[in-house]
Amino acid sequence: MILLLSVPVLLLILPASSSAQDGKQTAPFVMNFDYARFRNDATSGYLEFYYMFYCSQLKYQPEGPRLRGAIVVNTEVTKETSGEPAVKEHTVLPVVLGDTTIASQQQLVVRQAGHYIPTGRYSLHVVAYDSANPSMRDSLRLKLDVNPYTERPALSDLELCSSIKASSDRSDPYYKNAHVVIPNPTLVFGKDHPVIYVYTELYELDTAKTYRLEYDVVDNAGVSVKKVGRDRRYSVASTVEVGTLNAVSLKSGRYSLRLTLKDAVSGKATQVEKRFYVDNPSIALESAPSISPSISGAVAALSPLELDKEFQQIKYLATESEMYLINQLKDEEGKKKFLQDFWNRVEAGSDGRSPVKRADFLQSVSIANDRYSHFGKEGWRTDRGRVFILYGKPDEIERHPSEGEARPFEIWYYYQIENGVHFIFVDRTGFGDYQLVHSTKRGELRDEGWSRYLR
């Protein structure tokens, strides 16, 4: 990295653009996370982590006119080959809201942390939870490489931000390389964040050459929807590139931003890419099939509790980009607009899905609740309920009650799917909650050694 931060852990509380219903924990705990890798030296890199949390997700204790809560974040980076820890960080983020009003609870907590990491292959594991209610938590695991910058020239990762401003204030905790850079770990832009701010670092430039720098926005189908570029000569070998892109004209969905640095003469190029999401409900509705009056009226009539429950249920049908947006929406109006548009796309069979009627889906949910509910756990949340909702009634069920010390299990056969598939459920606890342990359906859990769960 050209200029490294002197403070490894930074915390910022920002106003949120989405609204909370009240101070209660009515939504799942969501951690938004992103990272970027920068150059340090020949044998190590500088790894920045970006976290964002919604204050409305926390359980607070009154403290006079204020509210006090906290978020616990555990971050581990371990070497792939040896399991040796490179980063093991336990952090408690205190959150103090100035008053008990809804506006105060709509704030966001943004955290940034930086670490020097030797080059190599690593596994990252992050767990975050509400300190007052540890069951409200979110986590992620991913693989990442910290590579030496041997190419000439080279680019750091892209950091997509909610704001970048030129600054000479080195005391600002988000200052780096003559800018104050505020990350956007949600990676969602559009109606709330119309401008995509881009920060990246360029290394090992030849000051005698002319380079072509191109920004290319590519949609989920691989089609370029926005492309800008310019020729540049650089006076120094390492520098910073700060760019902006307008997101207000993009339809809702998943995109990739590709930044290419190309030698204008030889054509030799280096490229980096970052995935991001766009939430522009008005454009999505215009481009979707005409809204069914029955869907519009049914969704508009949902109570807040019914709305939240259906929002959880539609995750069985949602695409990756829709899933990401579902986890960001917090206010009732935004959820209803999304749900209307979602069902119109699903009923029309868009995004490569087979058409599914909302009424049929909800009927399947109701049947699953009747048949597979267990000890207060609604049937649609169980493994058998999910499979029933997604694939329908099985053509045949092979039931194996408890025999000797073996646990009960069921095999569901679907003869019309992928030339015949089956699902195996085992009552692993002995209390009637059958869990999926193996399936031959593509994309489902596959475990050829599933019989070990019978013992």
Short mmCIF file of C-alpha atoms in Angstrom, two decimals:
data_model
loop_
_atom_site.label_atom_id
_atom_site.label_comp_id
_atom_site.label_asym_id
_atom_site.label_seq_id
_atom_site.Cartn_x
_atom_site.Cartn_y
_atom_site.Cartn_z
CA MET A 1 0.00 0.00 0.00
CA ILE A 2 1.33 3.43 -0.84
CA LEU A 3 0.45 4.96 2.51
CA LEU A 4 -0.54 2.66 5.35
CA LEU A 5 -3.00 3.56 8.08
CA SER A 6 -1.45 4.08 11.46
CA VAL A 7 -4.63 3.01 13.31
CA PRO A 8 -5.67 -0.61 12.61
CA VAL A 9 -9.27 -0.44 13.91
CA LEU A 10 -11.68 2.34 12.89
CA LEU A 11 -15.33 2.81 13.85
CA LEU A 12 -17.87 5.21 12.38
CA ILE A 13 -21.59 5.67 13.06
CA LEU A 14 -23.52 7.02 10.09
CA PRO A 15 -27.16 7.89 9.47
CA ALA A 16 -29.01 5.21 7.52
CA SER A 17 -31.19 5.80 4.48
CA SER A 18 -33.51 2.89 5.28
CA SER A 19 -35.95 3.13 8.16
CA ALA A 20 -36.45 0.84 11.14
CA GLN A 21 -39.89 -0.10 12.38
CA ASP A 22 -39.08 0.21 16.06
CA GLY A 23 -36.37 -0.56 18.58
CA LYS A 24 -37.11 -4.28 18.78
CA GLN A 25 -35.16 -7.04 17.10
CA THR A 26 -37.69 -7.94 14.39
CA ALA A 27 -35.20 -8.80 11.63
CA PRO A 28 -32.31 -11.26 11.42
CA PHE A 29 -28.91 -9.98 12.47
CA VAL A 30 -27.02 -9.04 9.30
CA MET A 31 -23.29 -8.36 8.96
CA ASN A 32 -22.20 -6.69 5.74
CA PHE A 33 -18.56 -7.46 4.97
CA ASP A 34 -16.00 -6.65 2.29
CA TYR A 35 -12.22 -6.60 1.98
CA ALA A 36 -9.43 -5.24 -0.22
CA ARG A 37 -5.78 -6.26 -0.63
CA PHE A 38 -3.00 -3.73 -1.15
CA ARG A 39 0.75 -3.99 -1.64
CA ASN A 40 3.07 -3.76 1.35
CA ASP A 41 6.42 -5.24 0.32
CA ALA A 42 7.88 -8.20 -1.60
CA THR A 43 6.87 -10.75 1.04
CA SER A 44 3.63 -9.36 2.52
CA GLY A 45 0.45 -7.48 1.73
CA TYR A 46 -1.85 -5.12 3.57
CA LEU A 47 -5.36 -6.53 4.05
CA GLU A 48 -8.25 -4.23 4.94
CA PHE A 49 -11.57 -5.55 6.28
CA TYR A 50 -14.78 -3.50 6.11
CA TYR A 51 -17.83 -4.26 8.29
CA MET A 52 -21.25 -2.61 8.51
CA PHE A 53 -24.11 -3.26 10.97
CA TYR A 54 -27.62 -1.86 11.45
CA CYS A 55 -28.20 -0.27 14.85
CA SER A 56 -31.88 -1.31 14.72
CA GLN A 57 -30.78 -4.97 14.99
CA LEU A 58 -29.38 -4.60 18.50
CA LYS A 59 -30.93 -5.06 21.91
CA TYR A 60 -30.32 -1.93 23.99
CA GLN A 61 -30.28 -1.00 27.64
CA PRO A 62 -31.65 2.45 28.54
CA GLU A 63 -29.04 4.80 29.97
CA GLY A 64 -30.88 7.98 30.82
CA PRO A 65 -32.00 9.51 27.51
CA ARG A 66 -29.58 7.27 25.62
CA LEU A 67 -29.47 3.64 24.50
CA ARG A 68 -26.42 1.45 24.99
CA GLY A 69 -25.61 -1.80 23.16
CA ALA A 70 -22.62 -3.57 21.66
CA ILE A 71 -21.56 -5.75 18.74
CA VAL A 72 -19.01 -8.53 19.16
CA VAL A 73 -16.83 -9.31 16.13
CA ASN A 74 -14.43 -12.28 15.94
CA THR A 75 -12.14 -12.37 12.90
CA GLU A 76 -9.70 -15.20 12.15
CA VAL A 77 -7.35 -15.55 9.20
CA THR A 78 -5.51 -18.89 9.13
CA LYS A 79 -2.93 -20.29 6.72
CA GLU A 80 -4.42 -22.92 4.39
CA THR A 81 -1.58 -25.41 4.66
CA SER A 82 -0.79 -25.32 8.38
CA GLY A 83 -3.84 -23.76 10.03
CA GLU A 84 -1.48 -21.29 11.67
CA PRO A 85 -3.31 -18.06 12.59
CA ALA A 86 -2.22 -14.87 10.83
CA VAL A 87 -5.00 -12.79 12.40
CA LYS A 88 -7.04 -13.62 15.50
CA GLU A 89 -9.04 -10.62 16.60
CA HIS A 90 -11.82 -10.32 19.19
CA THR A 91 -13.44 -6.89 19.20
CA VAL A 92 -16.37 -5.43 21.11
CA LEU A 93 -17.90 -2.42 19.39
CA PRO A 94 -19.88 -0.27 21.82
CA VAL A 95 -22.89 1.45 20.28
CA VAL A 96 -24.36 4.41 22.15
CA LEU A 97 -27.34 6.15 20.59
CA GLY A 98 -28.04 9.72 21.57
CA ASP A 99 -31.71 9.15 22.33
CA THR A 100 -34.49 6.57 22.09
CA THR A 101 -36.10 7.90 18.92
CA ILE A 102 -36.51 5.78 15.81
CA ALA A 103 -34.24 8.15 13.88
CA SER A 104 -31.42 7.38 16.28
CA GLN A 105 -31.92 3.64 15.83
CA GLN A 106 -31.72 3.99 12.04
CA GLN A 107 -27.99 4.64 12.23
CA LEU A 108 -25.32 2.37 10.77
CA VAL A 109 -22.08 1.19 12.34
CA VAL A 110 -19.17 1.03 9.89
CA ARG A 111 -15.91 -0.56 10.99
CA GLN A 112 -12.57 -0.85 9.22
CA ALA A 113 -9.52 -2.84 10.29
CA GLY A 114 -6.14 -3.34 8.60
CA HIS A 115 -3.57 -6.13 8.94
CA TYR A 116 -0.15 -6.92 7.49
CA ILE A 117 -0.25 -10.49 6.11
CA PRO A 118 2.62 -12.57 4.67
CA THR A 119 1.98 -13.75 1.12
CA GLY A 120 0.19 -17.10 0.92
CA ARG A 121 -3.20 -18.83 0.82
CA TYR A 122 -5.59 -18.25 3.70
CA SER A 123 -9.03 -19.08 5.11
CA LEU A 124 -11.08 -16.25 6.58
CA HIS A 125 -13.77 -16.79 9.24
CA VAL A 126 -15.78 -13.85 10.63
CA VAL A 127 -18.51 -14.13 13.29
CA ALA A 128 -20.48 -11.15 14.61
CA TYR A 129 -23.32 -11.03 17.12
CA ASP A 130 -25.31 -8.82 19.45
CA SER A 131 -23.53 -8.90 22.83
CA ALA A 132 -26.87 -8.77 24.66
CA ASN A 133 -28.37 -11.58 22.56
CA PRO A 134 -25.66 -13.88 21.12
CA SER A 135 -28.23 -15.93 19.21
CA MET A 136 -28.64 -12.90 16.92
CA ARG A 137 -25.54 -13.45 14.80
CA ASP A 138 -24.14 -13.68 11.31
CA SER A 139 -20.96 -15.28 9.97
CA LEU A 140 -19.01 -16.01 6.81
CA ARG A 141 -16.14 -18.16 5.59
CA LEU A 142 -14.11 -17.65 2.45
CA LYS A 143 -10.74 -18.38 0.89
CA LEU A 144 -8.36 -15.60 -0.06
CA ASP A 145 -4.86 -15.31 -1.45
CA VAL A 146 -2.31 -12.65 -0.56
CA ASN A 147 -0.06 -12.54 -3.61
CA PRO A 148 3.16 -10.61 -4.25
CA TYR A 149 2.88 -7.85 -6.85
CA THR A 150 5.28 -9.17 -9.48
CA GLU A 151 3.52 -7.85 -12.58
CA ARG A 152 4.48 -4.57 -14.19
CA PRO A 153 2.23 -2.66 -13.89
CA ALA A 154 -0.14 -3.95 -11.17
CA LEU A 155 -3.46 -2.98 -9.55
CA SER A 156 -4.68 -3.43 -6.01
CA ASP A 157 -8.17 -4.71 -5.32
CA LEU A 158 -11.04 -2.31 -5.94
CA GLU A 159 -12.62 -0.73 -2.90
CA LEU A 160 -16.18 0.42 -3.61
CA CYS A 161 -17.14 3.28 -1.31
CA SER A 162 -20.04 5.44 -0.22
CA SER A 163 -17.81 8.55 -0.25
CA ILE A 164 -14.31 9.66 -1.24
CA LYS A 165 -13.16 13.21 -0.66
CA ALA A 166 -9.81 14.89 -1.21
CA SER A 167 -8.28 15.79 2.16
CA SER A 168 -5.05 16.86 3.79
CA ASP A 169 -6.29 15.95 7.29
CA ARG A 170 -4.06 13.04 8.26
CA SER A 171 -5.75 12.85 11.66
CA ASP A 172 -9.00 11.63 10.06
CA PRO A 173 -9.22 7.88 10.83
CA TYR A 174 -10.34 7.16 7.25
CA TYR A 175 -7.54 9.17 5.64
CA LYS A 176 -5.31 7.45 3.11
CA ASN A 177 -3.27 8.88 0.27
CA ALA A 178 -4.70 12.43 0.37
CA HIS A 179 -8.31 11.22 0.57
CA VAL A 180 -10.92 10.37 3.19
CA VAL A 181 -12.27 7.01 2.00
CA ILE A 182 -15.53 5.73 3.55
CA PRO A 183 -16.19 2.08 2.61
CA ASN A 184 -19.59 0.66 1.65
CA PRO A 185 -19.45 -2.98 2.85
CA THR A 186 -23.01 -3.63 1.61
CA LEU A 187 -21.76 -3.22 -1.99
CA VAL A 188 -25.30 -2.00 -2.78
CA PHE A 189 -25.77 1.18 -4.81
CA GLY A 190 -28.72 2.86 -6.51
CA LYS A 191 -31.56 4.72 -4.86
CA ASP A 192 -29.76 5.16 -1.52
CA HIS A 193 -26.21 5.44 -2.89
CA PRO A 194 -26.54 6.79 -6.46
CA VAL A 195 -22.78 7.27 -6.95
CA ILE A 196 -20.27 4.40 -6.90
CA TYR A 197 -16.97 5.75 -5.56
CA VAL A 198 -13.98 3.62 -6.57
CA TYR A 199 -10.59 3.53 -4.86
CA THR A 200 -7.65 1.50 -6.14
CA GLU A 201 -3.86 1.72 -6.14
CA LEU A 202 -1.54 1.41 -9.15
CA TYR A 203 1.98 0.02 -8.80
CA GLU A 204 5.14 -0.32 -10.92
CA LEU A 205 4.10 2.14 -13.63
CA ASP A 206 6.50 3.20 -16.37
CA THR A 207 6.49 7.01 -16.38
CA ALA A 208 7.62 7.04 -20.01
CA LYS A 209 4.55 5.16 -21.24
CA THR A 210 0.94 6.07 -21.97
CA TYR A 211 -1.73 3.85 -20.41
CA ARG A 212 -5.40 3.31 -21.19
CA LEU A 213 -7.55 3.13 -18.05
CA GLU A 214 -11.03 1.64 -18.61
CA TYR A 215 -14.02 1.17 -16.30
CA ASP A 216 -16.49 -1.47 -17.52
CA VAL A 217 -19.78 -2.33 -15.78
CA VAL A 218 -20.95 -5.84 -16.74
CA ASP A 219 -24.38 -7.24 -15.86
CA ASN A 220 -25.14 -10.73 -14.55
CA ALA A 221 -25.45 -12.06 -18.12
CA GLY A 222 -21.93 -10.86 -18.98
CA VAL A 223 -23.13 -7.93 -21.10
CA SER A 224 -21.29 -4.58 -20.81
CA VAL A 225 -23.84 -1.91 -19.87
CA LYS A 226 -21.56 1.03 -19.14
CA LYS A 227 -18.00 1.65 -20.29
CA VAL A 228 -15.73 4.68 -19.92
CA GLY A 229 -12.01 5.11 -20.47
CA ARG A 230 -9.22 7.59 -20.92
CA ASP A 231 -5.51 7.72 -21.81
CA ARG A 232 -3.10 8.77 -19.09
CA ARG A 233 0.59 9.24 -18.41
CA TYR A 234 1.79 9.01 -14.82
CA SER A 235 4.57 11.07 -13.27
CA VAL A 236 5.26 8.56 -10.48
CA ALA A 237 5.64 4.78 -10.42
CA SER A 238 2.95 4.23 -7.76
CA THR A 239 -0.22 6.27 -7.43
CA VAL A 240 -3.90 6.23 -6.48
CA GLU A 241 -6.89 6.07 -8.84
CA VAL A 242 -10.16 7.56 -7.59
CA GLY A 243 -13.16 7.27 -9.89
CA THR A 244 -16.94 7.66 -9.82
CA LEU A 245 -19.76 5.91 -11.68
CA ASN A 246 -23.45 6.82 -11.73
CA ALA A 247 -25.66 3.92 -10.62
CA VAL A 248 -29.08 5.58 -10.97
CA SER A 249 -29.58 4.39 -14.56
CA LEU A 250 -28.84 0.72 -13.80
CA LYS A 251 -31.62 -1.82 -13.26
CA SER A 252 -31.76 -3.71 -9.98
CA GLY A 253 -29.50 -6.77 -9.94
CA ARG A 254 -25.94 -8.02 -9.68
CA TYR A 255 -23.09 -6.46 -11.62
CA SER A 256 -19.30 -6.58 -11.87
CA LEU A 257 -17.03 -3.57 -12.18
CA ARG A 258 -13.87 -4.28 -14.18
CA LEU A 259 -10.96 -1.87 -14.13
CA THR A 260 -8.36 -2.44 -16.84
CA LEU A 261 -4.96 -0.77 -17.12
CA LYS A 262 -3.55 -1.26 -20.62
CA ASP A 263 -0.27 -0.27 -22.25
CA ALA A 264 -1.47 1.97 -25.10
CA VAL A 265 1.30 0.75 -27.43
CA SER A 266 1.82 -2.95 -26.66
CA GLY A 267 -1.74 -3.65 -25.55
CA LYS A 268 -0.51 -5.60 -22.51
CA ALA A 269 -3.11 -5.23 -19.78
CA THR A 270 -3.81 -5.99 -16.15
CA GLN A 271 -7.34 -6.14 -14.76
CA VAL A 272 -9.17 -6.31 -11.43
CA GLU A 273 -12.85 -6.92 -10.81
CA LYS A 274 -15.36 -6.39 -8.00
CA ARG A 275 -18.94 -7.62 -7.74
CA PHE A 276 -21.62 -5.18 -6.58
CA TYR A 277 -25.41 -4.88 -6.46
CA VAL A 278 -27.91 -2.25 -7.59
CA ASP A 279 -31.21 -1.49 -5.90
CA ASN A 280 -33.33 0.76 -8.13
CA PRO A 281 -36.91 -0.46 -7.55
CA SER A 282 -38.52 2.03 -9.96
CA ILE A 283 -36.38 0.90 -12.89
CA ALA A 284 -36.81 -2.78 -11.98
CA LEU A 285 -40.58 -2.38 -11.97
CA GLU A 286 -40.58 -0.64 -15.35
CA SER A 287 -38.54 -3.43 -16.92
CA ALA A 288 -40.47 -6.26 -15.30
CA PRO A 289 -43.74 -7.68 -16.65
CA SER A 290 -46.78 -5.54 -15.89
CA ILE A 291 -47.72 -5.79 -12.25
CA SER A 292 -50.55 -8.19 -11.57
CA PRO A 293 -53.34 -6.37 -9.70
CA SER A 294 -53.92 -9.50 -7.61
CA ILE A 295 -50.28 -9.60 -6.51
CA SER A 296 -50.18 -5.86 -5.86
CA GLY A 297 -53.32 -5.97 -3.73
CA ALA A 298 -52.31 -9.10 -1.83
CA VAL A 299 -48.87 -7.76 -0.96
CA ALA A 300 -50.25 -4.33 0.01
CA ALA A 301 -52.63 -6.03 2.48
CA LEU A 302 -49.87 -7.94 4.32
CA SER A 303 -49.34 -7.06 7.97
CA PRO A 304 -45.73 -6.31 9.06
CA LEU A 305 -45.48 -9.81 10.59
CA GLU A 306 -46.86 -11.49 7.45
CA LEU A 307 -44.55 -9.41 5.29
CA ASP A 308 -41.44 -10.42 7.26
CA LYS A 309 -42.45 -14.09 7.17
CA GLU A 310 -43.02 -14.10 3.40
CA PHE A 311 -39.70 -12.30 2.95
CA GLN A 312 -37.98 -15.21 4.68
CA GLN A 313 -39.94 -17.81 2.71
CA ILE A 314 -39.14 -16.41 -0.75
CA LYS A 315 -35.43 -17.06 -0.13
CA TYR A 316 -36.16 -20.60 -1.36
CA LEU A 317 -36.81 -19.11 -4.84
CA ALA A 318 -34.54 -16.07 -4.87
CA THR A 319 -31.47 -15.64 -7.08
CA GLU A 320 -28.12 -14.67 -5.56
CA SER A 321 -28.58 -10.98 -6.39
CA GLU A 322 -32.15 -11.01 -5.03
CA MET A 323 -30.92 -12.68 -1.83
CA TYR A 324 -28.39 -9.92 -1.31
CA LEU A 325 -31.03 -7.22 -1.72
CA ILE A 326 -33.49 -9.08 0.54
CA ASN A 327 -30.95 -8.90 3.36
CA GLN A 328 -30.54 -5.13 2.92
CA LEU A 329 -34.19 -4.03 2.89
CA LYS A 330 -35.44 -2.89 6.28
CA ASP A 331 -38.46 -0.61 5.79
CA GLU A 332 -41.98 -1.87 5.12
CA GLU A 333 -42.55 0.17 1.95
CA GLY A 334 -39.31 -1.03 0.35
CA LYS A 335 -40.09 -4.65 1.20
CA LYS A 336 -43.55 -4.47 -0.34
CA LYS A 337 -42.24 -2.89 -3.55
CA PHE A 338 -39.57 -5.57 -3.79
CA LEU A 339 -42.06 -8.37 -3.09
CA GLN A 340 -44.46 -7.15 -5.80
CA ASP A 341 -41.66 -7.00 -8.36
CA PHE A 342 -40.23 -10.34 -7.19
CA TRP A 343 -43.48 -12.25 -7.67
CA ASN A 344 -44.07 -10.72 -11.09
CA ARG A 345 -40.63 -11.91 -12.18
CA VAL A 346 -41.10 -15.38 -10.63
CA GLU A 347 -44.59 -15.89 -12.10
CA ALA A 348 -43.22 -14.86 -15.52
CA GLY A 349 -40.32 -17.33 -15.22
CA SER A 350 -37.59 -14.68 -15.50
CA ASP A 351 -33.89 -15.13 -14.59
CA GLY A 352 -33.91 -18.73 -15.86
CA ARG A 353 -36.49 -19.93 -13.32
CA SER A 354 -39.47 -22.13 -14.03
CA PRO A 355 -42.65 -20.07 -13.51
CA VAL A 356 -44.12 -20.37 -10.00
CA LYS A 357 -47.44 -18.84 -8.96
CA ARG A 358 -47.42 -17.02 -5.64
CA ALA A 359 -50.69 -18.70 -4.65
CA ASP A 360 -49.26 -22.16 -5.38
CA PHE A 361 -46.07 -21.39 -3.45
CA LEU A 362 -47.97 -20.17 -0.38
CA GLN A 363 -50.25 -23.22 -0.59
CA SER A 364 -47.15 -25.46 -0.51
CA VAL A 365 -45.89 -23.53 2.52
CA SER A 366 -49.23 -24.11 4.25
CA ILE A 367 -49.14 -27.86 3.51
CA ALA A 368 -45.54 -28.07 4.73
CA ASN A 369 -46.58 -26.38 7.98
CA ASP A 370 -49.40 -28.89 8.45
CA ARG A 371 -47.24 -31.95 7.75
CA TYR A 372 -43.74 -31.17 8.99
CA SER A 373 -43.97 -28.68 11.87
CA HIS A 374 -41.98 -29.90 14.84
CA PHE A 375 -41.78 -28.66 18.45
CA GLY A 376 -42.69 -25.06 17.55
CA LYS A 377 -40.56 -25.09 14.39
CA GLU A 378 -42.80 -24.29 11.44
CA GLY A 379 -42.83 -26.94 8.73
CA TRP A 380 -41.56 -24.65 5.98
CA ARG A 381 -38.35 -24.17 7.98
CA THR A 382 -37.62 -27.90 8.18
CA ASP A 383 -35.60 -29.82 5.59
CA ARG A 384 -38.54 -31.94 4.51
CA GLY A 385 -40.72 -28.83 4.28
CA ARG A 386 -38.18 -27.01 2.11
CA VAL A 387 -37.84 -29.95 -0.29
CA PHE A 388 -41.63 -30.29 -0.50
CA ILE A 389 -42.02 -26.56 -1.28
CA LEU A 390 -39.31 -26.55 -3.94
CA TYR A 391 -39.95 -29.87 -5.68
CA GLY A 392 -43.51 -30.78 -4.76
CA LYS A 393 -44.97 -34.02 -3.47
CA PRO A 394 -42.52 -36.93 -3.97
CA ASP A 395 -43.51 -39.73 -6.33
CA GLU A 396 -42.64 -42.29 -3.68
CA ILE A 397 -41.60 -42.24 -0.02
CA GLU A 398 -39.66 -45.13 1.48
CA ARG A 399 -40.02 -45.01 5.27
CA HIS A 400 -37.70 -46.84 7.64
CA PRO A 401 -38.84 -46.68 11.27
CA SER A 402 -36.36 -47.25 14.06
CA GLU A 403 -34.85 -50.71 13.83
CA GLY A 404 -32.72 -51.81 16.76
CA GLU A 405 -30.23 -49.04 17.45
CA ALA A 406 -30.53 -47.52 13.95
CA ARG A 407 -32.20 -44.13 13.69
CA PRO A 408 -35.38 -43.69 11.62
CA PHE A 409 -34.98 -42.36 8.07
CA GLU A 410 -36.96 -41.62 4.92
CA ILE A 411 -36.06 -41.68 1.22
CA TRP A 412 -38.06 -39.41 -1.09
CA TYR A 413 -38.02 -40.28 -4.80
CA TYR A 414 -38.73 -37.84 -7.64
CA TYR A 415 -38.78 -39.71 -10.97
CA GLN A 416 -39.43 -36.69 -13.22
CA ILE A 417 -36.50 -34.53 -12.04
CA GLU A 418 -33.11 -34.91 -13.75
CA ASN A 419 -33.97 -38.45 -14.89
CA GLY A 420 -34.74 -39.42 -11.30
CA VAL A 421 -33.37 -38.09 -8.01
CA HIS A 422 -33.83 -38.92 -4.34
CA PHE A 423 -33.49 -37.19 -0.96
CA ILE A 424 -32.55 -38.98 2.27
CA PHE A 425 -33.70 -37.60 5.64
CA VAL A 426 -32.56 -38.99 9.00
CA ASP A 427 -34.10 -38.37 12.42
CA ARG A 428 -30.71 -37.62 13.89
CA THR A 429 -31.99 -36.37 17.26
CA GLY A 430 -34.58 -39.09 17.82
CA PHE A 431 -37.34 -36.50 18.32
CA GLY A 432 -38.93 -36.61 14.88
CA ASP A 433 -37.00 -33.77 13.20
CA TYR A 434 -35.81 -35.42 9.98
CA GLN A 435 -32.71 -33.69 8.56
CA LEU A 436 -31.47 -33.91 4.98
CA VAL A 437 -28.20 -35.89 4.88
CA HIS A 438 -27.86 -36.79 1.19
CA SER A 439 -29.41 -36.13 -2.22
CA THR A 440 -28.64 -36.92 -5.86
CA LYS A 441 -30.27 -33.65 -7.00
CA ARG A 442 -27.77 -31.18 -8.45
CA GLY A 443 -27.12 -28.30 -6.09
CA GLU A 444 -28.38 -30.15 -3.02
CA LEU A 445 -26.38 -31.69 -0.15
CA ARG A 446 -24.45 -34.72 -1.37
CA ASP A 447 -22.86 -37.11 1.13
CA GLU A 448 -22.27 -40.67 -0.04
CA GLY A 449 -21.34 -41.65 3.50
CA TRP A 450 -24.73 -40.61 4.91
CA SER A 451 -25.37 -44.02 6.50
CA ARG A 452 -23.08 -43.09 9.38
CA TYR A 453 -25.89 -40.92 10.70
CA LEU A 454 -28.02 -44.03 11.29
CA ARG A 455 -25.78 -45.21 14.12
#
